[in-house]
Short mmCIF file of C-alpha atoms in Angstrom, two decimals:
data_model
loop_
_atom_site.label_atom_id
_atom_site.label_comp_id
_atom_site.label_asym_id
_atom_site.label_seq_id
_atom_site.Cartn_x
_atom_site.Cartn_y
_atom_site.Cartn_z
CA UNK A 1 -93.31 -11.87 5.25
CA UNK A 2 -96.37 -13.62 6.22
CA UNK A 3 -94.55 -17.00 7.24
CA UNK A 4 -92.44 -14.89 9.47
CA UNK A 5 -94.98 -12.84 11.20
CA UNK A 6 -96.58 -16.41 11.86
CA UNK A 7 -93.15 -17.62 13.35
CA UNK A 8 -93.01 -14.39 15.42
CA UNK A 9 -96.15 -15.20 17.01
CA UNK A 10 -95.68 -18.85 17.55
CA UNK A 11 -92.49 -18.09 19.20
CA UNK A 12 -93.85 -15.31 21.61
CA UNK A 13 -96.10 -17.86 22.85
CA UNK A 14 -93.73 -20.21 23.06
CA UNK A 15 -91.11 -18.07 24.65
CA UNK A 16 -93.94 -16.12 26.25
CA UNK A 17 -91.74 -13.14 25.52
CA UNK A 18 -91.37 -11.16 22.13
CA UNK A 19 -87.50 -9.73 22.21
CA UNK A 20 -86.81 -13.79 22.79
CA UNK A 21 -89.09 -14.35 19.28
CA UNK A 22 -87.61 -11.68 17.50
CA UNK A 23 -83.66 -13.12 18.82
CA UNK A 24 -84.77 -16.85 17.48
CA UNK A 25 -86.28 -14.94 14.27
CA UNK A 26 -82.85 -13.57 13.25
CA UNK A 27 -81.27 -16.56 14.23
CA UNK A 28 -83.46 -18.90 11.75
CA UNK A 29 -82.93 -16.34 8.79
CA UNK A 30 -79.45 -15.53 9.64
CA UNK A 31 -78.46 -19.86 9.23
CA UNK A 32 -81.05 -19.75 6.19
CA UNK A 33 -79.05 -17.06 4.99
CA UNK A 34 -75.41 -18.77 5.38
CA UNK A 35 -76.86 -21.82 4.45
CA UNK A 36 -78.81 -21.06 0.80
CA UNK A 37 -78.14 -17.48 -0.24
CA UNK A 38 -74.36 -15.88 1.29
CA UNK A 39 -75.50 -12.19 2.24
CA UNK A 40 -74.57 -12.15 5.99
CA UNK A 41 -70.96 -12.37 6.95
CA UNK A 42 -69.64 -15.24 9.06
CA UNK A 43 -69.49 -14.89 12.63
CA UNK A 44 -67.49 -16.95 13.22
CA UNK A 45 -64.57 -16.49 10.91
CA UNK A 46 -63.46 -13.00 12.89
CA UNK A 47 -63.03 -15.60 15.77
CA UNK A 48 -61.27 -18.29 13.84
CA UNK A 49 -58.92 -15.40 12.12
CA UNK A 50 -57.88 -13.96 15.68
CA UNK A 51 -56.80 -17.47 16.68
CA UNK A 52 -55.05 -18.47 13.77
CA UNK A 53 -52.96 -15.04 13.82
CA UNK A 54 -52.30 -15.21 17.38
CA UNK A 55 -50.72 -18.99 17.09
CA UNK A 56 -48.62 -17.93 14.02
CA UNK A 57 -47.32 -14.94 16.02
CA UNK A 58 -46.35 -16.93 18.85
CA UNK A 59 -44.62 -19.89 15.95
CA UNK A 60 -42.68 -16.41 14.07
CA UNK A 61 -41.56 -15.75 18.11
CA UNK A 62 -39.50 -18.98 17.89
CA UNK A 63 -39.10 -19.45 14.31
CA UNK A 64 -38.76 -15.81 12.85
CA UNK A 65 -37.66 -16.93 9.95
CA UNK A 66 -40.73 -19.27 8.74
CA UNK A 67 -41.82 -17.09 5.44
CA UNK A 68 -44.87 -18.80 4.84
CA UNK A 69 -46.01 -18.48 8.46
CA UNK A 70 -44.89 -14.58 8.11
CA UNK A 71 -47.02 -14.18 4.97
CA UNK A 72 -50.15 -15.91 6.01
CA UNK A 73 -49.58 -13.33 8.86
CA UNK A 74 -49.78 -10.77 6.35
CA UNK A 75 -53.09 -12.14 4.70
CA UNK A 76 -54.75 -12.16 7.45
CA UNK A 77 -54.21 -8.69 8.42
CA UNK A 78 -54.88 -8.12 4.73
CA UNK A 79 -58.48 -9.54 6.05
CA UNK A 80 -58.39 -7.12 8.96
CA UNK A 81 -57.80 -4.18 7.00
CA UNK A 82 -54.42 -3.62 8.81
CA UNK A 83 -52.77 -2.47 5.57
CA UNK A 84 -49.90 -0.78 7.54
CA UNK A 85 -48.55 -4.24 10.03
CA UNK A 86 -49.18 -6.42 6.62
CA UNK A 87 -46.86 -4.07 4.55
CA UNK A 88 -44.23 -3.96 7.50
CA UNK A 89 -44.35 -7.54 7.33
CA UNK A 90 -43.93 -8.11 3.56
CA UNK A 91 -41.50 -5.69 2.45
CA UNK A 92 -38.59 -7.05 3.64
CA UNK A 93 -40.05 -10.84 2.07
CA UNK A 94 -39.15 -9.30 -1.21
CA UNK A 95 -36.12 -10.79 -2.51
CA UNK A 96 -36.93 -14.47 -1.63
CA UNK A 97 -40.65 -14.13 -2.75
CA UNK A 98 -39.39 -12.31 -6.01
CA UNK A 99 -41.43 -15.14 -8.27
CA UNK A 100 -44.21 -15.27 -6.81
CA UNK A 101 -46.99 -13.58 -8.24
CA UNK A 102 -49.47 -13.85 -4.90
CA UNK A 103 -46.98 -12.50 -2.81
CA UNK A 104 -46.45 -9.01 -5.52
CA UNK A 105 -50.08 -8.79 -5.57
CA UNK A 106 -51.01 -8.32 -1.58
CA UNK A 107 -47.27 -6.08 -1.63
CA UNK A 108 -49.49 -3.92 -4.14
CA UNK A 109 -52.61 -3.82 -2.49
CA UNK A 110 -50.97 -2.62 0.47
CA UNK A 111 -49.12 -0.44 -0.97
CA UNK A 112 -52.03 1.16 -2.72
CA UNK A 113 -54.07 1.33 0.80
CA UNK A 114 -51.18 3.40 2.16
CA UNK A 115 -50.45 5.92 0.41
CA UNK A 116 -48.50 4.79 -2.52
CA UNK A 117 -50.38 3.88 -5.29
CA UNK A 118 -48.01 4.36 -8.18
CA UNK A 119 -45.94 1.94 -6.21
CA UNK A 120 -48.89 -0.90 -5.77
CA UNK A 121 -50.08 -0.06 -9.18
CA UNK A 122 -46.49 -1.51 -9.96
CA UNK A 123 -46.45 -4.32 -7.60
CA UNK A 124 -49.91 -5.84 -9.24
CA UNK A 125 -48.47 -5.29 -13.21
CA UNK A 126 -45.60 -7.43 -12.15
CA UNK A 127 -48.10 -10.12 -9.90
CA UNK A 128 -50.38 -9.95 -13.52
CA UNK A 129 -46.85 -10.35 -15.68
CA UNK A 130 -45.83 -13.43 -13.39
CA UNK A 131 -49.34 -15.13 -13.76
CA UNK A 132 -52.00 -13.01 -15.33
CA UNK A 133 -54.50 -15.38 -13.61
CA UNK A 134 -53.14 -14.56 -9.95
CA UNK A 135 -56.02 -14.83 -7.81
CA UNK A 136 -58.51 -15.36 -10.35
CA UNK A 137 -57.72 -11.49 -11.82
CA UNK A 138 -58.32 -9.59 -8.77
CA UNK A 139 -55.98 -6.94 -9.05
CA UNK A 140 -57.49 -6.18 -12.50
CA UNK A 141 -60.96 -5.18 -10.32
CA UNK A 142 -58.63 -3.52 -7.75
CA UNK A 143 -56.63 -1.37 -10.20
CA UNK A 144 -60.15 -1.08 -12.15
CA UNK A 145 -62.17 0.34 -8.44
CA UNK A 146 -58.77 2.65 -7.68
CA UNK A 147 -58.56 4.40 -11.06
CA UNK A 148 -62.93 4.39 -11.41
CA UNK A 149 -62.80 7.87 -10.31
CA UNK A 150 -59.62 9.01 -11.02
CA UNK A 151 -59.41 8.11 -14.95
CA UNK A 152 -62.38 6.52 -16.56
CA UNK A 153 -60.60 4.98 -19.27
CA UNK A 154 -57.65 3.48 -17.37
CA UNK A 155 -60.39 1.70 -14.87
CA UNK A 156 -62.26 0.54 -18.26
CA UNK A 157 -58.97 -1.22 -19.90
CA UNK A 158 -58.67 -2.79 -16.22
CA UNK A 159 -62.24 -4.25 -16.28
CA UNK A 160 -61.78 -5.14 -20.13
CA UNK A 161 -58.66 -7.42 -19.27
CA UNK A 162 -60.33 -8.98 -15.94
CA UNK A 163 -63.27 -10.11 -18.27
CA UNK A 164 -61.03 -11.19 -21.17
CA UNK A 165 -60.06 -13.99 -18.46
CA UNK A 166 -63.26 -14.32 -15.73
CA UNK A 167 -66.43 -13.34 -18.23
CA UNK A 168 -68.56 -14.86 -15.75
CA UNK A 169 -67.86 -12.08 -12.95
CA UNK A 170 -71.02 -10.38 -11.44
CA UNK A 171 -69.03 -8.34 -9.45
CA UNK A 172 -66.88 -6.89 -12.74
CA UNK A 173 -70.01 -5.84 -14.64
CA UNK A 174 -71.17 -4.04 -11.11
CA UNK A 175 -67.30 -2.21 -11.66
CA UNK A 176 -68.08 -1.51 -14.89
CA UNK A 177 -71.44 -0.25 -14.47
CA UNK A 178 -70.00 1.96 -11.58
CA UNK A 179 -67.30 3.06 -13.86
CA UNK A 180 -69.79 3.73 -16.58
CA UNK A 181 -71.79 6.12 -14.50
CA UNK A 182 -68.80 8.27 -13.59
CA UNK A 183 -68.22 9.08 -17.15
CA UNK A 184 -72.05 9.95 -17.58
CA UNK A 185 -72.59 7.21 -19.70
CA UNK A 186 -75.67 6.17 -18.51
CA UNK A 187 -77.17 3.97 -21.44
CA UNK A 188 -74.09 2.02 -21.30
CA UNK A 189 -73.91 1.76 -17.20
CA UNK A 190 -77.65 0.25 -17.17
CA UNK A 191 -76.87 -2.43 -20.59
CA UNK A 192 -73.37 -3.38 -17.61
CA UNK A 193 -76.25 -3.59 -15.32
CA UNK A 194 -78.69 -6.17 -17.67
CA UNK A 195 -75.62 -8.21 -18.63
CA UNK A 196 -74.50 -8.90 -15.33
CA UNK A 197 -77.62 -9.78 -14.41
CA UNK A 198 -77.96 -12.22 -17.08
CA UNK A 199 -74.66 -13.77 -16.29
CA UNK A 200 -75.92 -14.64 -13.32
CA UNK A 201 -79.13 -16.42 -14.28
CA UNK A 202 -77.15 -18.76 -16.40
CA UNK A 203 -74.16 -19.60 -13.96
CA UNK A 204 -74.52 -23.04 -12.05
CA UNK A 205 -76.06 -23.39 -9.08
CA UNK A 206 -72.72 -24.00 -6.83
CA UNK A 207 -71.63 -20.57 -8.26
CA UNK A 208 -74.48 -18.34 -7.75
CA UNK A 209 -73.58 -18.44 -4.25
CA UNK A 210 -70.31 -16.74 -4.83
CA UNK A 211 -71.76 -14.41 -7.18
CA UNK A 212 -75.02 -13.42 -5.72
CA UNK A 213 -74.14 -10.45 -3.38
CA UNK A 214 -73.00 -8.56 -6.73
CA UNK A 215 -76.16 -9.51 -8.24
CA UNK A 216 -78.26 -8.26 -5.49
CA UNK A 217 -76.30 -5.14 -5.52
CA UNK A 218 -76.56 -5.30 -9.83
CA UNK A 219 -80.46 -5.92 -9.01
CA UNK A 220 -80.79 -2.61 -6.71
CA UNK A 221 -78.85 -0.26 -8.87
CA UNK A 222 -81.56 -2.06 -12.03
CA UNK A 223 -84.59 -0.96 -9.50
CA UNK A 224 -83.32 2.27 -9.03
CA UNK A 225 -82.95 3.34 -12.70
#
């Protein structure tokens, strides 16, 4: 905090005006931050995104029936949160796409975001039956947050199976923790707490990254009792 306050006054003088410090401040720890620890998003993936979905929209225009262009379409909105256009788009991608395990899994995740979650519920068991490793196990955590406060025990055999095959997730022992304290177990939501944490001091460097905005959040709800 010190360092900074020094860089705030150095740059006042040099700017001779402190809103331009404080702007060059937040730029230095925002490229710090993307650089060495991962907290702050990207700005200029939203950017990037827009782009790439508006050239694929214009390729579908004169190729309508490119799949893989339609379901990187999909994905994308996915990104955006637009749940409804991605499910439009991927419904009718069923019967050719019938295999593949990615493609059941963001059918299912839509799905579950509109409305329907016995029907995504379904869509991600068959993704997980077709490759139990889709994604690295994601729908496992998705299934796991959806049921957390719905039925405590369904979330739990959710988070069981995602660690049986990714032990090394911060972000499933936060789940778990979270689960944990819905049921009023708190002894067992603060020992999901310590482990987590401990995974994360022994993953390797190149992975912490990945991992670390879990263990920050694994860190706060430690602090917090």
């Amino acid at each position: 905090m010190g360092k900074l306050f020094l860089l705030f006054v150095f740059f006042t003088w040099l700017f001779g005006n402190p809103i331009l410090a404080i702007i060059a401040l937040l730029v230095i720890v925002y490229v710090i931050d993307r650089r060495f620890i991962g907290l702050s998003p990207s700005l200029l993936k939203p950017i990037r995104r827009s782009s790439r979905l508006s050239k694929l929209k214009k390729h579908i225009a004169q190729s309508p029936n490119d799949t893989s262009a339609k379901v990187e379409i999909a994905r994308i909105l996915i990104e955006k949160k637009k749940y409804r256009e991605a499910l439009n788009l991927l419904e009718p991608l069923e019967r050719m796409l019938d295999d593949s395990a990615e493609y059941w899994d963001d059918l299912g995740l839509c799905l579950m975001q509109t409305g329907q979650p016995e029907a995504g519920e379904a869509a991600m068991s068959k993704a997980l039956l077709l490759n139990p490793r889709v994604k690295y196990g994601a729908p496992y955590l998705r299934l796991a947050a959806y049921y957390s406060k719905l039925d405590g025990e369904r979330a739990l055999s959710y988070i069981e199976a995602f660690q049986e095959i990714h032990s090394s997730s911060c972000e499933a022992y936060y789940r778990l923790a979270d689960i944990h304290e819905q049921m009023n177990r708190k002894e067992d939501a603060m020992e999901a707490v310590s482990e987590g944490l401990r995974i994360y001091r022994s993953l390797p460097r190149y992975k912490k990254r990945a991992e670390r905005k879990w263990a920050l959040r694994l860190y706060l709800r430690k602090t917090r009792g």
